[in-house]
PDB file of N, CA and C in Angstrom:
ATOM      1  N   MET T   1       9.559  19.964 -33.988  1.00  0.00           N
ATOM      2  CA  MET T   1      10.088  19.566 -33.073  1.00  0.00           C
ATOM      3  C   MET T   1      11.390  18.965 -33.331  1.00  0.00           C
ATOM      4  N   LYS T   2      12.760  19.288 -33.145  1.00  0.00           N
ATOM      5  CA  LYS T   2      13.851  18.193 -33.982  1.00  0.00           C
ATOM      6  C   LYS T   2      13.775  17.033 -33.097  1.00  0.00           C
ATOM      7  N   LYS T   3      14.189  16.145 -33.458  1.00  0.00           N
ATOM      8  CA  LYS T   3      14.575  14.505 -33.258  1.00  0.00           C
ATOM      9  C   LYS T   3      15.397  14.430 -31.585  1.00  0.00           C
ATOM     10  N   ALA T   4      16.162  15.257 -31.644  1.00  0.00           N
ATOM     11  CA  ALA T   4      17.378  15.711 -30.389  1.00  0.00           C
ATOM     12  C   ALA T   4      16.878  15.889 -29.359  1.00  0.00           C
ATOM     13  N   ALA T   5      15.620  17.080 -29.732  1.00  0.00           N
ATOM     14  CA  ALA T   5      14.728  17.450 -27.906  1.00  0.00           C
ATOM     15  C   ALA T   5      13.978  16.511 -27.912  1.00  0.00           C
ATOM     16  N   LYS T   6      13.946  15.665 -28.728  1.00  0.00           N
ATOM     17  CA  LYS T   6      12.463  14.305 -27.959  1.00  0.00           C
ATOM     18  C   LYS T   6      13.081  13.633 -27.590  1.00  0.00           C
ATOM     19  N   LYS T   7      14.637  12.924 -27.680  1.00  0.00           N
ATOM     20  CA  LYS T   7      14.924  12.500 -26.827  1.00  0.00           C
ATOM     21  C   LYS T   7      15.643  12.513 -25.661  1.00  0.00           C
ATOM     22  N   ARG T   8      15.334  13.759 -24.993  1.00  0.00           N
ATOM     23  CA  ARG T   8      16.519  14.449 -23.647  1.00  0.00           C
ATOM     24  C   ARG T   8      15.425  13.783 -22.504  1.00  0.00           C
ATOM     25  N   GLY T   9      16.207  13.428 -21.911  1.00  0.00           N
ATOM     26  CA  GLY T   9      15.640  13.584 -20.353  1.00  0.00           C
ATOM     27  C   GLY T   9      15.246  11.901 -20.419  1.00  0.00           C
ATOM     28  N   LYS T  10      15.947  10.978 -21.112  1.00  0.00           N
ATOM     29  CA  LYS T  10      15.314   9.186 -21.379  1.00  0.00           C
ATOM     30  C   LYS T  10      16.707   8.506 -20.754  1.00  0.00           C
ATOM     31  N   GLY T  11      17.539   9.303 -20.191  1.00  0.00           N
ATOM     32  CA  GLY T  11      18.995   8.664 -19.408  1.00  0.00           C
ATOM     33  C   GLY T  11      18.825   8.001 -18.577  1.00  0.00           C
ATOM     34  N   ARG T  12      19.762   7.276 -17.460  1.00  0.00           N
ATOM     35  CA  ARG T  12      19.322   6.691 -16.561  1.00  0.00           C
ATOM     36  C   ARG T  12      18.303   7.104 -15.249  1.00  0.00           C
ATOM     37  N   PRO T  13      17.761   6.491 -14.890  1.00  0.00           N
ATOM     38  CA  PRO T  13      16.333   7.597 -14.026  1.00  0.00           C
ATOM     39  C   PRO T  13      17.539   8.532 -12.507  1.00  0.00           C
ATOM     40  N   LYS T  14      16.092   9.234 -11.951  1.00  0.00           N
ATOM     41  CA  LYS T  14      17.132   9.742 -10.743  1.00  0.00           C
ATOM     42  C   LYS T  14      17.299   8.303  -9.988  1.00  0.00           C
ATOM     43  N   LYS T  15      18.380   9.011  -9.091  1.00  0.00           N
ATOM     44  CA  LYS T  15      18.476   7.914  -7.976  1.00  0.00           C
ATOM     45  C   LYS T  15      17.873   7.557  -7.248  1.00  0.00           C
ATOM     46  N   ALA T  16      16.942   8.112  -6.871  1.00  0.00           N
ATOM     47  CA  ALA T  16      15.439   7.269  -5.944  1.00  0.00           C
ATOM     48  C   ALA T  16      15.343   6.412  -6.732  1.00  0.00           C
ATOM     49  N   ASN T  17      14.584   6.572  -8.103  1.00  0.00           N
ATOM     50  CA  ASN T  17      14.017   5.035  -9.010  1.00  0.00           C
ATOM     51  C   ASN T  17      15.147   4.344  -9.496  1.00  0.00           C
ATOM     52  N   ARG T  18      16.687   4.846  -9.070  1.00  0.00           N
ATOM     53  CA  ARG T  18      17.219   3.632  -9.205  1.00  0.00           C
ATOM     54  C   ARG T  18      17.302   2.346  -8.093  1.00  0.00           C
ATOM     55  N   MET T  19      17.254   3.624  -6.796  1.00  0.00           N
ATOM     56  CA  MET T  19      17.428   2.604  -5.579  1.00  0.00           C
ATOM     57  C   MET T  19      16.397   1.488  -5.694  1.00  0.00           C
ATOM     58  N   LYS T  20      14.923   2.342  -5.763  1.00  0.00           N
ATOM     59  CA  LYS T  20      13.774   1.687  -5.973  1.00  0.00           C
ATOM     60  C   LYS T  20      14.279  -0.054  -6.813  1.00  0.00           C
ATOM     61  N   ALA T  21      14.963   0.296  -8.010  1.00  0.00           N
ATOM     62  CA  ALA T  21      14.622  -0.514  -8.868  1.00  0.00           C
ATOM     63  C   ALA T  21      15.430  -1.683  -8.404  1.00  0.00           C
ATOM     64  N   ILE T  22      16.111  -1.794  -7.559  1.00  0.00           N
ATOM     65  CA  ILE T  22      17.431  -2.273  -6.970  1.00  0.00           C
ATOM     66  C   ILE T  22      16.612  -3.786  -6.669  1.00  0.00           C
ATOM     67  N   ILE T  23      16.542  -4.913  -7.251  1.00  0.00           N
ATOM     68  CA  ILE T  23      16.540  -6.227  -6.722  1.00  0.00           C
ATOM     69  C   ILE T  23      17.726  -7.215  -6.289  1.00  0.00           C
ATOM     70  N   ILE T  24      17.369  -7.414  -4.883  1.00  0.00           N
ATOM     71  CA  ILE T  24      17.989  -7.991  -4.256  1.00  0.00           C
ATOM     72  C   ILE T  24      18.688  -9.917  -4.227  1.00  0.00           C
ATOM     73  N   PRO T  25      19.476  -9.888  -5.559  1.00  0.00           N
ATOM     74  CA  PRO T  25      19.197 -11.989  -6.002  1.00  0.00           C
ATOM     75  C   PRO T  25      19.434 -12.608  -4.843  1.00  0.00           C
ATOM     76  N   VAL T  26      20.467 -11.967  -3.897  1.00  0.00           N
ATOM     77  CA  VAL T  26      20.960 -13.312  -2.671  1.00  0.00           C
ATOM     78  C   VAL T  26      19.590 -13.440  -1.998  1.00  0.00           C
ATOM     79  N   SER T  27      18.832 -12.602  -1.780  1.00  0.00           N
ATOM     80  CA  SER T  27      17.641 -12.991  -0.870  1.00  0.00           C
ATOM     81  C   SER T  27      16.565 -14.083  -1.265  1.00  0.00           C
ATOM     82  N   VAL T  28      15.935 -14.447   0.119  1.00  0.00           N
ATOM     83  CA  VAL T  28      15.099 -15.585  -0.711  1.00  0.00           C
ATOM     84  C   VAL T  28      13.389 -15.450  -0.202  1.00  0.00           C
ATOM     85  N   SER T  29      13.500 -14.784   1.153  1.00  0.00           N
ATOM     86  CA  SER T  29      12.049 -14.260   1.631  1.00  0.00           C
ATOM     87  C   SER T  29      12.111 -13.038   1.349  1.00  0.00           C
ATOM     88  N   PRO T  30      10.376 -12.291   1.976  1.00  0.00           N
ATOM     89  CA  PRO T  30      10.192 -10.544   1.874  1.00  0.00           C
ATOM     90  C   PRO T  30      11.091 -10.403   2.867  1.00  0.00           C
ATOM     91  N   GLU T  31      10.832 -10.926   4.060  1.00  0.00           N
ATOM     92  CA  GLU T  31      11.462 -10.734   5.529  1.00  0.00           C
ATOM     93  C   GLU T  31      12.905 -10.428   4.813  1.00  0.00           C
ATOM     94  N   GLU T  32      13.386 -11.971   4.713  1.00  0.00           N
ATOM     95  CA  GLU T  32      15.183 -11.110   4.275  1.00  0.00           C
ATOM     96  C   GLU T  32      15.118  -9.707   3.223  1.00  0.00           C
ATOM     97  N   GLU T  33      14.488  -9.495   2.106  1.00  0.00           N
ATOM     98  CA  GLU T  33      14.169  -8.704   1.684  1.00  0.00           C
ATOM     99  C   GLU T  33      14.257  -6.661   2.019  1.00  0.00           C
ATOM    100  N   LYS T  34      13.400  -7.223   2.595  1.00  0.00           N
ATOM    101  CA  LYS T  34      13.455  -5.993   4.027  1.00  0.00           C
ATOM    102  C   LYS T  34      14.551  -5.672   4.576  1.00  0.00           C
ATOM    103  N   ILE T  35      14.955  -6.548   5.115  1.00  0.00           N
ATOM    104  CA  ILE T  35      16.305  -6.968   5.887  1.00  0.00           C
ATOM    105  C   ILE T  35      17.312  -5.837   4.968  1.00  0.00           C
ATOM    106  N   TRP T  36      17.644  -6.421   4.135  1.00  0.00           N
ATOM    107  CA  TRP T  36      18.728  -5.786   2.916  1.00  0.00           C
ATOM    108  C   TRP T  36      18.271  -4.558   2.930  1.00  0.00           C
ATOM    109  N   ARG T  37      17.183  -4.171   2.531  1.00  0.00           N
ATOM    110  CA  ARG T  37      16.998  -2.672   2.189  1.00  0.00           C
ATOM    111  C   ARG T  37      17.415  -1.706   3.380  1.00  0.00           C
ATOM    112  N   GLN T  38      17.044  -2.400   4.578  1.00  0.00           N
ATOM    113  CA  GLN T  38      17.133  -1.538   5.831  1.00  0.00           C
ATOM    114  C   GLN T  38      18.571  -1.071   5.483  1.00  0.00           C
ATOM    115  N   LEU T  39      19.361  -2.202   5.210  1.00  0.00           N
ATOM    116  CA  LEU T  39      20.903  -2.325   5.555  1.00  0.00           C
ATOM    117  C   LEU T  39      21.432  -1.366   4.650  1.00  0.00           C
ATOM    118  N   MET T  40      21.429  -1.414   3.555  1.00  0.00           N
ATOM    119  CA  MET T  40      21.298  -0.608   1.989  1.00  0.00           C
ATOM    120  C   MET T  40      20.872   1.168   2.856  1.00  0.00           C
ATOM    121  N   LYS T  41      19.823   1.191   3.365  1.00  0.00           N
ATOM    122  CA  LYS T  41      19.812   2.278   3.838  1.00  0.00           C
ATOM    123  C   LYS T  41      20.622   3.247   5.116  1.00  0.00           C
ATOM    124  N   LYS T  42      20.786   2.090   5.851  1.00  0.00           N
ATOM    125  CA  LYS T  42      21.310   2.136   7.121  1.00  0.00           C
ATOM    126  C   LYS T  42      23.161   2.956   6.569  1.00  0.00           C
ATOM    127  N   LEU T  43      23.839   1.936   5.661  1.00  0.00           N
ATOM    128  CA  LEU T  43      25.122   2.142   5.232  1.00  0.00           C
ATOM    129  C   LEU T  43      24.842   3.385   3.888  1.00  0.00           C
ATOM    130  N   GLY T  44      23.552   3.647   3.526  1.00  0.00           N
ATOM    131  CA  GLY T  44      23.561   4.167   3.027  1.00  0.00           C
ATOM    132  C   GLY T  44      24.057   4.423   1.277  1.00  0.00           C
ATOM    133  N   VAL T  45      24.151   2.570   1.436  1.00  0.00           N
ATOM    134  CA  VAL T  45      25.105   2.200  -0.100  1.00  0.00           C
ATOM    135  C   VAL T  45      24.020   1.543  -1.079  1.00  0.00           C
ATOM    136  N   GLY T  46      24.923   1.117  -2.515  1.00  0.00           N
ATOM    137  CA  GLY T  46      24.454   0.179  -3.112  1.00  0.00           C
ATOM    138  C   GLY T  46      24.230  -1.051  -2.728  1.00  0.00           C
ATOM    139  N   LYS T  47      23.446  -2.197  -3.185  1.00  0.00           N
ATOM    140  CA  LYS T  47      23.696  -3.560  -3.655  1.00  0.00           C
ATOM    141  C   LYS T  47      24.794  -4.215  -3.637  1.00  0.00           C
ATOM    142  N   SER T  48      25.880  -3.333  -4.201  1.00  0.00           N
ATOM    143  CA  SER T  48      27.362  -4.618  -4.380  1.00  0.00           C
ATOM    144  C   SER T  48      28.315  -4.488  -3.046  1.00  0.00           C
ATOM    145  N   LYS T  49      27.786  -3.203  -3.041  1.00  0.00           N
ATOM    146  CA  LYS T  49      28.679  -2.369  -1.713  1.00  0.00           C
ATOM    147  C   LYS T  49      28.196  -3.245  -0.152  1.00  0.00           C
ATOM    148  N   ALA T  50      26.848  -3.200  -0.441  1.00  0.00           N
ATOM    149  CA  ALA T  50      25.944  -3.871   0.831  1.00  0.00           C
ATOM    150  C   ALA T  50      26.351  -5.325   1.063  1.00  0.00           C
ATOM    151  N   VAL T  51      26.247  -5.906  -0.123  1.00  0.00           N
ATOM    152  CA  VAL T  51      26.917  -7.283   0.011  1.00  0.00           C
ATOM    153  C   VAL T  51      28.388  -7.633   0.099  1.00  0.00           C
ATOM    154  N   GLN T  52      29.379  -6.664  -0.326  1.00  0.00           N
ATOM    155  CA  GLN T  52      30.501  -6.749   0.402  1.00  0.00           C
ATOM    156  C   GLN T  52      30.791  -6.643   1.551  1.00  0.00           C
ATOM    157  N   TRP T  53      30.214  -5.167   2.222  1.00  0.00           N
ATOM    158  CA  TRP T  53      30.037  -5.082   3.655  1.00  0.00           C
ATOM    159  C   TRP T  53      29.007  -6.876   4.290  1.00  0.00           C
ATOM    160  N   LEU T  54      28.939  -7.112   4.114  1.00  0.00           N
ATOM    161  CA  LEU T  54      28.054  -8.005   4.942  1.00  0.00           C
ATOM    162  C   LEU T  54      28.891  -9.231   4.796  1.00  0.00           C
ATOM    163  N   LEU T  55      29.286  -9.579   3.254  1.00  0.00           N
ATOM    164  CA  LEU T  55      30.590 -10.779   3.559  1.00  0.00           C
ATOM    165  C   LEU T  55      31.523 -10.734   4.662  1.00  0.00           C
ATOM    166  N   ARG T  56      31.906  -9.050   4.775  1.00  0.00           N
ATOM    167  CA  ARG T  56      33.498  -8.689   5.659  1.00  0.00           C
ATOM    168  C   ARG T  56      32.794  -9.083   6.650  1.00  0.00           C
ATOM    169  N   TRP T  57      31.726  -8.650   6.855  1.00  0.00           N
ATOM    170  CA  TRP T  57      31.061  -8.524   8.684  1.00  0.00           C
ATOM    171  C   TRP T  57      30.726 -10.008   9.188  1.00  0.00           C
ATOM    172  N   TRP T  58      30.104 -10.727   8.247  1.00  0.00           N
ATOM    173  CA  TRP T  58      29.796 -12.180   8.425  1.00  0.00           C
ATOM    174  C   TRP T  58      31.353 -13.171   8.572  1.00  0.00           C
ATOM    175  N   ASP T  59      32.571 -12.706   7.773  1.00  0.00           N
ATOM    176  CA  ASP T  59      33.290 -13.242   8.105  1.00  0.00           C
ATOM    177  C   ASP T  59      34.480 -13.120   9.714  1.00  0.00           C
ATOM    178  N   ALA T  60      33.271 -11.577   9.668  1.00  0.00           N
ATOM    179  CA  ALA T  60      34.419 -11.328  11.338  1.00  0.00           C
ATOM    180  C   ALA T  60      33.781 -11.744  12.303  1.00  0.00           C
ATOM    181  N   ASN T  61      32.113 -12.392  12.351  1.00  0.00           N
ATOM    182  CA  ASN T  61      31.185 -12.857  13.279  1.00  0.00           C
ATOM    183  C   ASN T  61      31.682 -14.124  13.581  1.00  0.00           C
ATOM    184  N   GLU T  62      32.203 -14.484  12.237  1.00  0.00           N
ATOM    185  CA  GLU T  62      32.097 -16.389  12.409  1.00  0.00           C
ATOM    186  C   GLU T  62      33.121 -16.536  13.470  1.00  0.00           C
ATOM    187  N   LYS T  63      34.174 -15.497  13.720  1.00  0.00           N
ATOM    188  CA  LYS T  63      35.076 -16.025  14.241  1.00  0.00           C
ATOM    189  C   LYS T  63      34.980 -16.451  15.848  1.00  0.00           C
TER     190      LYS T  63
END
């Protein structure tokens, strides 16, 4: 077996796994993390986009 053949398939994980691996640094409690995950699912976006969206939403709702 060639070395190159051995190394295949060890790149970045599939999309599903990447989503699972997201740890949300902003959240404090498990409930908040649950809300974050729901938000990300609903928007169909990753953490950074969810954060941006949330900040924009926060700014809009504070006024």
